[in-house]
Coordinates of C-alpha atoms and ligand atoms in Angstrom, one line a residue:
Chain K
M1009 CA -10.0 7.5 25.2
I1010 CA -13.1 5.5 24.3
V1011 CA -14.4 3.7 27.2
L1012 CA -15.9 0.3 26.4
K1013 CA -19.3 0.0 27.7
Q1014 CA -19.1 -3.6 28.7
P1015 CA -16.3 -5.4 30.4
E1016 CA -14.5 -8.1 28.4
S1017 CA -16.2 -11.0 30.2
T1018 CA -19.8 -9.9 29.2
R1019 CA -19.1 -8.4 25.8
P1020 CA -21.2 -10.3 23.3
F1021 CA -18.6 -10.5 20.6
S1022 CA -14.9 -11.3 20.0
F1023 CA -12.6 -11.9 17.2
A1024 CA -11.4 -14.7 14.9
F1025 CA -8.0 -14.2 13.0
Q1026 CA -7.1 -15.4 9.6
P1027 CA -3.5 -15.1 8.4
V1028 CA -2.2 -13.2 5.3
I1029 CA 0.8 -15.2 4.3
D1030 CA 3.8 -14.7 2.1
V1031 CA 4.4 -18.0 0.3
V1032 CA 8.0 -17.0 -0.8
D1033 CA 9.3 -16.2 2.7
R1034 CA 6.9 -18.7 4.2
K1035 CA 5.7 -16.5 6.8
V1036 CA 2.6 -14.6 8.1
V1037 CA 2.7 -11.0 7.0
S1038 CA -0.6 -10.0 8.7
Y1039 CA -3.7 -11.3 10.5
E1040 CA -7.2 -10.2 9.5
A1041 CA -9.4 -9.7 12.5
L1042 CA -13.0 -10.9 11.8
V1043 CA -15.7 -10.1 14.3
R1044 CA -17.7 -13.0 15.7
G1045 CA -20.7 -13.3 18.1
L1046 CA -20.0 -15.5 21.1
G1047 CA -22.6 -17.9 19.7
G1048 CA -20.5 -17.9 16.5
E1049 CA -22.6 -15.5 14.5
S1050 CA -21.0 -13.7 11.6
A1051 CA -20.7 -9.9 11.6
H1052 CA -23.7 -9.6 9.3
Q1053 CA -26.0 -11.4 11.7
M1054 CA -24.9 -9.1 14.5
L1055 CA -25.3 -6.0 12.5
T1056 CA -28.9 -6.3 11.8
R1057 CA -29.6 -5.9 15.4
N1058 CA -28.3 -2.3 15.7
S1059 CA -29.5 1.2 15.0
A1060 CA -27.2 3.6 13.1
E1061 CA -25.8 5.2 16.2
E1062 CA -25.1 1.8 17.9
L1063 CA -23.6 0.7 14.7
A1064 CA -21.1 3.4 14.7
Q1065 CA -20.2 2.8 18.4
F1066 CA -20.0 -0.9 17.7
D1067 CA -17.7 -0.2 14.7
R1068 CA -15.3 1.6 16.9
E1069 CA -15.4 -0.9 19.7
C1070 CA -14.6 -3.6 17.3
R1071 CA -11.3 -2.2 16.2
V1072 CA -10.4 -1.4 19.8
V1073 CA -11.2 -5.0 20.9
A1074 CA -9.5 -6.5 17.8
I1075 CA -6.3 -4.7 18.6
Q1076 CA -6.4 -5.6 22.3
T1077 CA -7.0 -9.2 21.4
A1078 CA -4.3 -9.3 18.8
A1079 CA -1.8 -7.7 21.2
R1080 CA -2.7 -10.3 23.9
L1081 CA -2.0 -13.0 21.3
G1082 CA 1.5 -11.6 20.8
L1083 CA 1.0 -10.0 17.4
K1084 CA 4.3 -9.5 15.5
S1085 CA 3.0 -9.0 12.0
H1086 CA 0.6 -6.5 10.5
L1087 CA -3.0 -6.4 11.7
N1088 CA -5.8 -6.0 9.0
L1089 CA -8.9 -4.3 10.6
N1090 CA -12.3 -3.6 8.9
F1091 CA -14.9 -0.9 9.0
L1092 CA -18.5 -2.1 9.3
P1093 CA -20.5 -1.3 6.3
T1094 CA -21.8 2.4 6.1
T1095 CA -19.5 3.6 9.0
I1096 CA -16.5 4.9 7.1
Y1097 CA -17.7 8.3 6.1
S1098 CA -18.8 9.4 9.7
S1099 CA -15.6 11.4 10.3
S1100 CA -12.0 11.0 10.9
E1101 CA -12.9 10.9 14.5
V1102 CA -13.9 7.3 14.1
I1103 CA -10.2 6.4 13.8
L1104 CA -9.1 8.3 17.0
S1105 CA -10.0 5.3 19.3
T1106 CA -8.2 3.0 17.0
V1107 CA -5.1 5.0 17.1
Q1108 CA -5.2 5.2 20.9
A1109 CA -5.8 1.5 21.3
A1110 CA -2.8 0.8 19.0
E1111 CA -0.6 3.1 21.0
K1112 CA -1.8 1.7 24.3
N1113 CA -1.1 -1.9 23.2
E1114 CA 2.2 -0.9 21.7
I1115 CA 1.3 -1.8 18.2
P1116 CA 3.0 0.7 15.7
L1117 CA 0.6 2.5 13.5
D1118 CA 2.4 1.3 10.4
S1119 CA 1.5 -2.2 11.3
I1120 CA -2.2 -1.4 11.1
V1121 CA -3.9 -2.0 7.7
L1122 CA -7.4 -0.6 7.4
E1123 CA -9.6 -2.5 5.0
I1124 CA -12.3 -0.7 3.1
S1125 CA -14.6 -2.5 0.8
E1126 CA -14.7 -1.4 -2.8
V1127 CA -18.4 -1.4 -2.7
E1128 CA -18.6 1.0 0.2
L1129 CA -16.8 3.7 -1.9
I1130 CA -19.3 4.4 -4.7
G1131 CA -20.6 7.5 -3.0
D1132 CA -18.6 10.4 -1.9
Q1133 CA -15.1 9.8 -3.4
T1134 CA -13.8 13.3 -2.5
G1135 CA -14.7 13.0 1.1
F1136 CA -13.2 9.5 1.1
A1137 CA -9.9 10.7 -0.4
L1138 CA -9.6 13.4 2.4
L1139 CA -10.3 10.8 5.0
I1140 CA -7.7 8.4 3.6
N1141 CA -5.1 11.2 3.4
E1142 CA -5.5 11.7 7.1
Y1143 CA -4.9 8.0 7.8
K1144 CA -1.9 8.0 5.4
S1145 CA -0.3 10.9 7.3
L1146 CA -0.5 8.8 10.5
G1147 CA 1.3 6.0 8.7
I1148 CA -1.7 3.7 8.8
N1149 CA -1.9 1.5 5.7
I1150 CA -5.1 1.4 3.5
S1151 CA -6.3 -1.7 1.8
I1152 CA -9.2 -1.9 -0.6
D1153 CA -11.1 -5.1 0.1
D1154 CA -13.3 -6.9 -2.4
F1155 CA -11.4 -5.3 -5.3
G1156 CA -13.2 -6.0 -8.5
K1157 CA -16.5 -6.7 -6.9
G1158 CA -18.2 -3.5 -7.9
Y1159 CA -17.5 -1.5 -10.9
S1160 CA -15.4 1.4 -9.3
G1161 CA -12.1 -0.4 -8.6
L1162 CA -10.1 1.0 -11.5
S1163 CA -11.4 4.5 -11.4
L1164 CA -10.5 4.4 -7.8
L1165 CA -6.9 3.6 -8.5
A1166 CA -6.8 6.5 -10.9
D1167 CA -7.6 8.9 -8.2
F1168 CA -5.8 7.6 -5.2
Q1169 CA -3.5 4.7 -4.5
P1170 CA -3.9 2.4 -1.5
D1171 CA -1.1 0.4 -0.1
Q1172 CA -2.9 -2.8 -0.8
I1173 CA -5.8 -4.3 -2.7
K1174 CA -7.4 -7.7 -1.9
L1175 CA -8.8 -9.3 -5.0
D1176 CA -12.5 -10.0 -4.8
M1177 CA -13.4 -13.8 -4.5
N1178 CA -15.2 -13.5 -7.8
L1179 CA -12.0 -12.9 -9.6
V1180 CA -10.3 -15.7 -7.8
R1181 CA -12.8 -18.5 -8.0
R1182 CA -11.8 -21.1 -10.7
I1183 CA -9.4 -18.6 -12.2
E1184 CA -7.3 -21.4 -13.7
A1185 CA -10.1 -22.0 -16.2
R1186 CA -11.5 -18.5 -16.9
G1187 CA -9.6 -16.5 -19.5
A1188 CA -11.3 -13.1 -19.0
R1189 CA -10.6 -13.1 -15.4
Q1190 CA -6.9 -14.1 -16.1
A1191 CA -6.6 -11.3 -18.5
I1192 CA -8.0 -8.7 -15.9
V1193 CA -5.9 -10.0 -13.1
R1194 CA -2.7 -9.8 -15.2
A1195 CA -3.5 -6.2 -16.1
L1196 CA -4.1 -5.3 -12.5
A1197 CA -0.7 -6.9 -11.5
V1198 CA 1.0 -4.6 -14.0
A1199 CA -0.9 -1.5 -12.8
C1200 CA -0.4 -2.3 -9.1
G1201 CA 3.3 -3.0 -9.7
D1202 CA 3.7 0.4 -11.3
L1203 CA 2.0 2.2 -8.5
G1204 CA 3.6 0.3 -5.6
V1205 CA 0.3 -1.3 -4.5
D1206 CA 0.5 -4.8 -3.0
I1207 CA -2.0 -7.4 -4.2
V1208 CA -3.3 -10.0 -1.7
V1209 CA -5.1 -13.0 -3.2
E1210 CA -7.9 -13.7 -1.0
G1211 CA -10.5 -16.5 -0.6
V1212 CA -8.2 -19.1 -2.3
E1213 CA -9.9 -22.5 -1.8
T1214 CA -8.2 -24.9 -4.2
I1215 CA -4.7 -25.9 -5.3
D1216 CA -5.5 -25.1 -9.0
E1217 CA -6.4 -21.5 -8.0
Y1218 CA -3.3 -21.2 -6.0
M1219 CA -1.1 -22.6 -8.7
W1220 CA -2.3 -20.2 -11.3
F1221 CA -1.6 -17.1 -9.1
R1222 CA 1.7 -18.5 -8.0
D1223 CA 2.8 -19.1 -11.6
E1224 CA 1.9 -15.5 -12.4
G1225 CA 4.2 -14.3 -9.5
F1226 CA 1.7 -13.6 -6.8
R1227 CA 3.2 -14.0 -3.3
W1228 CA 0.6 -12.9 -0.8
F1229 CA -2.4 -15.2 0.0
Q1230 CA -5.3 -15.6 2.4
G1231 CA -7.8 -18.4 2.3
Y1232 CA -9.1 -21.7 3.6
L1233 CA -6.4 -23.5 1.6
F1234 CA -3.8 -22.1 4.0
A1235 CA -5.7 -21.5 7.2
R1236 CA -9.3 -20.9 8.4
P1237 CA -10.1 -18.1 10.8
A1238 CA -9.5 -19.3 14.3
F1239 CA -11.5 -17.9 17.2
E1240 CA -9.3 -15.8 19.6
E1241 CA -6.3 -17.5 18.2
F1242 CA -3.7 -17.2 15.5
P1243 CA -4.2 -20.3 13.6
E1244 CA -1.4 -22.6 12.3
V1245 CA -0.7 -22.1 8.6
H1246 CA -0.5 -24.9 6.0
Y1247 CA 2.0 -23.8 3.4
P1248 CA 1.6 -25.5 0.0
E1249 CA 4.1 -28.4 -0.1
F1250 CA 5.6 -27.6 -3.6
E1251 CA 6.9 -24.3 -2.3
A1252 CA 9.9 -25.9 -0.8
Chain X
M240 CA 1.9 20.3 12.5
A241 CA 3.0 20.7 8.9
G242 CA 1.9 17.6 7.1
L243 CA 4.7 15.7 5.3
M244 CA 4.1 14.4 1.8
H245 CA 6.0 12.8 -1.0
C246 CA 5.9 13.4 -4.7
I247 CA 7.2 10.7 -7.0
S248 CA 7.6 11.5 -10.7
A249 CA 9.4 10.4 -13.8
S250 CA 10.8 12.6 -16.6
V251 CA 13.1 12.8 -19.4
A252 CA 16.2 14.9 -20.2
A253 CA 15.4 17.3 -23.1
V254 CA 19.0 17.3 -24.2
P255 CA 21.7 14.8 -23.4
L256 CA 23.4 15.8 -20.2
N257 CA 27.1 15.2 -19.4
T258 CA 28.5 14.3 -16.0
A259 CA 29.5 17.9 -15.3
E260 CA 26.0 19.1 -16.1
M261 CA 24.5 16.4 -13.8
V262 CA 26.8 17.5 -11.0
E263 CA 25.8 21.2 -11.5
I264 CA 22.2 20.3 -11.4
L265 CA 22.6 18.2 -8.3
M266 CA 24.5 21.0 -6.5
V267 CA 21.8 23.5 -7.2
A268 CA 19.1 20.9 -6.2
R269 CA 20.8 20.1 -2.9
A270 CA 21.4 23.7 -1.9
N271 CA 17.7 24.6 -2.6
N272 CA 16.5 21.5 -0.9
K273 CA 18.6 21.9 2.2
R274 CA 17.1 25.5 2.5
R275 CA 13.6 24.2 2.1
G276 CA 13.9 21.0 4.2
I277 CA 13.3 18.7 1.1
T278 CA 14.9 15.3 1.0
G279 CA 14.7 12.6 -1.6
I280 CA 16.4 10.7 -4.4
L281 CA 17.1 11.0 -8.1
L282 CA 17.7 8.1 -10.3
H283 CA 19.0 8.4 -13.9
I284 CA 19.3 6.0 -16.7
D285 CA 19.8 6.8 -20.4
G286 CA 18.1 10.2 -20.2
S287 CA 15.2 8.9 -18.0
F288 CA 14.8 10.4 -14.6
F289 CA 12.9 9.2 -11.6
Q290 CA 12.6 11.4 -8.6
I291 CA 11.2 11.2 -5.1
L292 CA 10.7 14.5 -3.2
E293 CA 9.7 14.6 0.5
G294 CA 8.9 17.4 2.8
A295 CA 6.3 19.7 4.1
Q296 CA 3.4 20.0 1.5
E297 CA 4.0 23.5 0.5
D298 CA 7.7 23.0 0.1
V299 CA 7.3 20.0 -2.0
A300 CA 4.8 21.8 -4.2
A301 CA 7.1 24.8 -4.7
T302 CA 10.1 22.6 -5.6
Y303 CA 8.0 20.5 -8.0
A304 CA 6.6 23.6 -9.7
K305 CA 10.0 25.0 -10.2
T306 CA 11.4 21.8 -11.6
A307 CA 8.4 21.4 -13.9
E308 CA 9.4 24.7 -15.6
D309 CA 13.0 23.6 -16.2
H310 CA 13.8 23.4 -19.8
L311 CA 16.5 20.8 -19.2
F312 CA 13.9 18.1 -18.8
T313 CA 10.5 17.5 -20.1
R314 CA 7.5 15.2 -20.1
V315 CA 7.2 15.1 -16.3
T316 CA 4.8 12.3 -15.3
D317 CA 3.3 12.5 -11.8
I318 CA 3.1 9.1 -10.4
I319 CA 2.1 9.5 -6.8
S320 CA 1.6 12.5 -4.4
E321 CA 0.4 11.5 -1.0
P322 CA 0.8 12.2 2.7
I323 CA 3.5 10.3 4.5
A324 CA 4.0 9.7 8.2
K325 CA 7.8 9.8 8.0
R326 CA 10.6 10.4 5.5
A327 CA 12.4 7.5 3.8
F328 CA 15.4 9.6 2.8
S329 CA 15.8 11.8 5.9
D330 CA 19.6 11.9 5.5
W331 CA 19.7 12.9 1.8
T332 CA 19.0 16.5 0.5
M333 CA 19.0 14.6 -3.0
G334 CA 20.5 11.2 -3.2
F335 CA 21.6 10.3 -6.7
A336 CA 22.3 7.1 -8.6
D337 CA 23.1 6.6 -12.3
L338 CA 21.8 3.2 -13.2
T339 CA 23.6 3.3 -16.5
H340 CA 26.6 2.2 -14.5
A341 CA 25.1 -0.5 -12.2
E342 CA 28.2 -0.6 -10.0
Q343 CA 27.3 2.9 -8.7
M344 CA 24.3 1.4 -7.1
A345 CA 26.7 0.5 -4.2
I346 CA 26.4 4.1 -3.2
G347 CA 26.1 4.3 0.5
G348 CA 22.8 3.0 1.8
L349 CA 21.1 2.9 -1.6
N350 CA 21.5 -1.0 -1.8
D351 CA 18.9 -1.4 0.9
F352 CA 16.3 0.1 -1.2
F353 CA 16.9 -2.4 -4.1
Q354 CA 17.4 -5.5 -2.2
E355 CA 14.4 -7.7 -1.3
G356 CA 14.0 -9.8 1.8
T357 CA 16.9 -8.4 3.7
C358 CA 15.3 -7.2 6.8
C359 CA 11.6 -7.0 5.9
T360 CA 9.1 -8.5 3.6
R361 CA 8.0 -6.3 0.6
L362 CA 4.6 -6.0 2.3
R363 CA 6.4 -3.8 5.0
A364 CA 8.3 -1.8 2.4
G365 CA 7.0 1.7 1.8
R366 CA 5.7 3.1 -1.5
S367 CA 9.1 4.8 -2.1
Q368 CA 11.0 1.6 -1.9
K369 CA 8.6 -0.3 -4.2
L370 CA 8.6 2.3 -6.8
L371 CA 12.4 2.7 -6.8
R372 CA 12.6 -1.0 -7.4
A373 CA 10.0 -0.7 -10.3
F374 CA 12.1 1.9 -11.9
A375 CA 15.2 -0.1 -11.5
A376 CA 13.5 -3.0 -13.1
G377 CA 12.6 -1.0 -16.1
R378 CA 9.2 0.6 -15.4
W379 CA 8.5 4.4 -15.7
R380 CA 11.2 5.0 -18.3
T381 CA 10.2 7.9 -20.4
K382 CA 11.0 8.2 -24.1
L383 CA 11.3 11.3 -26.1
R384 CA 9.8 10.9 -29.6
R385 CA 11.5 13.6 -31.7
D386 CA 10.1 12.4 -35.0
L387 CA 6.4 12.9 -34.3
K388 CA 6.2 16.2 -36.1
K389 CA 7.1 14.5 -39.4
I390 CA 3.9 12.6 -39.7
A391 CA 2.0 13.9 -42.7
G392 CA -1.3 15.6 -41.9
Ligands
FMN1308 C1 16.5 15.9 -13.1 C2 16.5 17.2 -12.3 C3 16.2 17.2 -11.0 C4 16.1 18.3 -10.2 N1 15.8 18.2 -8.9 C5 15.7 19.5 -8.2 C6 15.4 19.4 -6.8 O1 15.2 18.3 -6.2 N2 15.4 20.6 -6.0 C7 15.6 21.8 -6.7 O2 15.5 22.8 -6.1 N3 15.8 21.8 -8.0 C8 16.0 20.7 -8.7 N4 16.3 20.7 -10.1 C9 16.6 22.0 -10.6 C10 15.3 22.9 -11.0 O3 14.8 22.3 -12.1 C11 15.8 24.4 -11.1 O4 16.7 24.4 -12.1 C12 16.3 24.9 -9.9 O5 15.5 24.7 -8.7 C13 16.5 26.5 -10.0 O6 17.1 26.9 -8.8 P1 17.5 28.4 -8.6 O7 16.2 29.2 -8.7 O8 18.1 28.4 -7.3 O9 18.5 28.7 -9.7 C14 16.4 19.5 -10.8 C15 16.6 19.6 -12.2 C16 16.7 18.4 -13.0 C17 17.0 18.5 -14.5

């Protein structure tokens, strides 16, 4: 069991939560935990202060604290957790503390969704596949974040299939007017449908973006349009009106 | 701990199979699977098969290798092979549904796999369930093209 170095009251970070919603059933299917400094700094600002070793320790602590915080808030849905950049390859040990924290807080492992950024995966894909298989055998769900940001996304799908992908913002932004992006996203929807991979449309900011995806049959969304991340809170969701 | 996995594949009957032949295949399959601790489901429609095998890795591999050699069906497409935490078909040595006759989908328990939004959202549904629905909706149907050899060279 990992022992957190700092008691909760003096820990310099905590979490904000942003919902992933199903607009058809009008309910929250997951919350993504986003690390925040107590002064409101983003994860990126906090990271630059740490050495590699501290970073790995911080990475593990983050998931443990995110689980504790979500449990305290009465989590009933899935919980999306992140790896900090560069920490995913360390070893499968990195997940042990996460598994223990989930068990201790009575959150089933199949409610945990681990997000791994596509751009983190350009290196050792074999090592990555082994790691992922270990998570899968525990029942933990795998999500590829920022899908479509780098150039590895499609070849990634060829070799292993996550439970979920989250479309990169660059594919989402102003999609209603951008034909090439529309074509790519439609093709992705077919591929993911055939492979049983769920697509979450992330970073949705405008009604027009939302309308385009909704008309194409997408149902899982995350973005400012529905709810901003809320600090140590599960925020209220604004469901688009026309989805009566 | 022997790791569990599932192996999801599509294939096509090499020759038309009648009901008696299907029953015979299923009886052999179920006897073998019971012995090996394999569970799963087989769907059929118009000569297209869709199968999910679950069990310990070496048992699934052995069963898969054996069926791949079977001359009764051909063009086996591997869709997904991956570790799983628990079985989706733990009670079935090999469930079977012929979707050619849609009313048979009422087979005990099977309905749950096709219906959406009953107890859980699709985000919670496992890969097996999602792919069964995809097949039922018309994906992964394999066609035999017997006329290809006639193309002039
Ligand atoms: C569509 C189809 C599905 C099959 N599924 C299985 C199966 O799940 N398990 C199995 O052992 N054999 C299955 N078989 C039969 C195998 O291909 C093979 O004939 C059988 O395993 C041979 O068993 P035996 O060595 O005991 O005679 C299937 C055959 C067909 C045509």
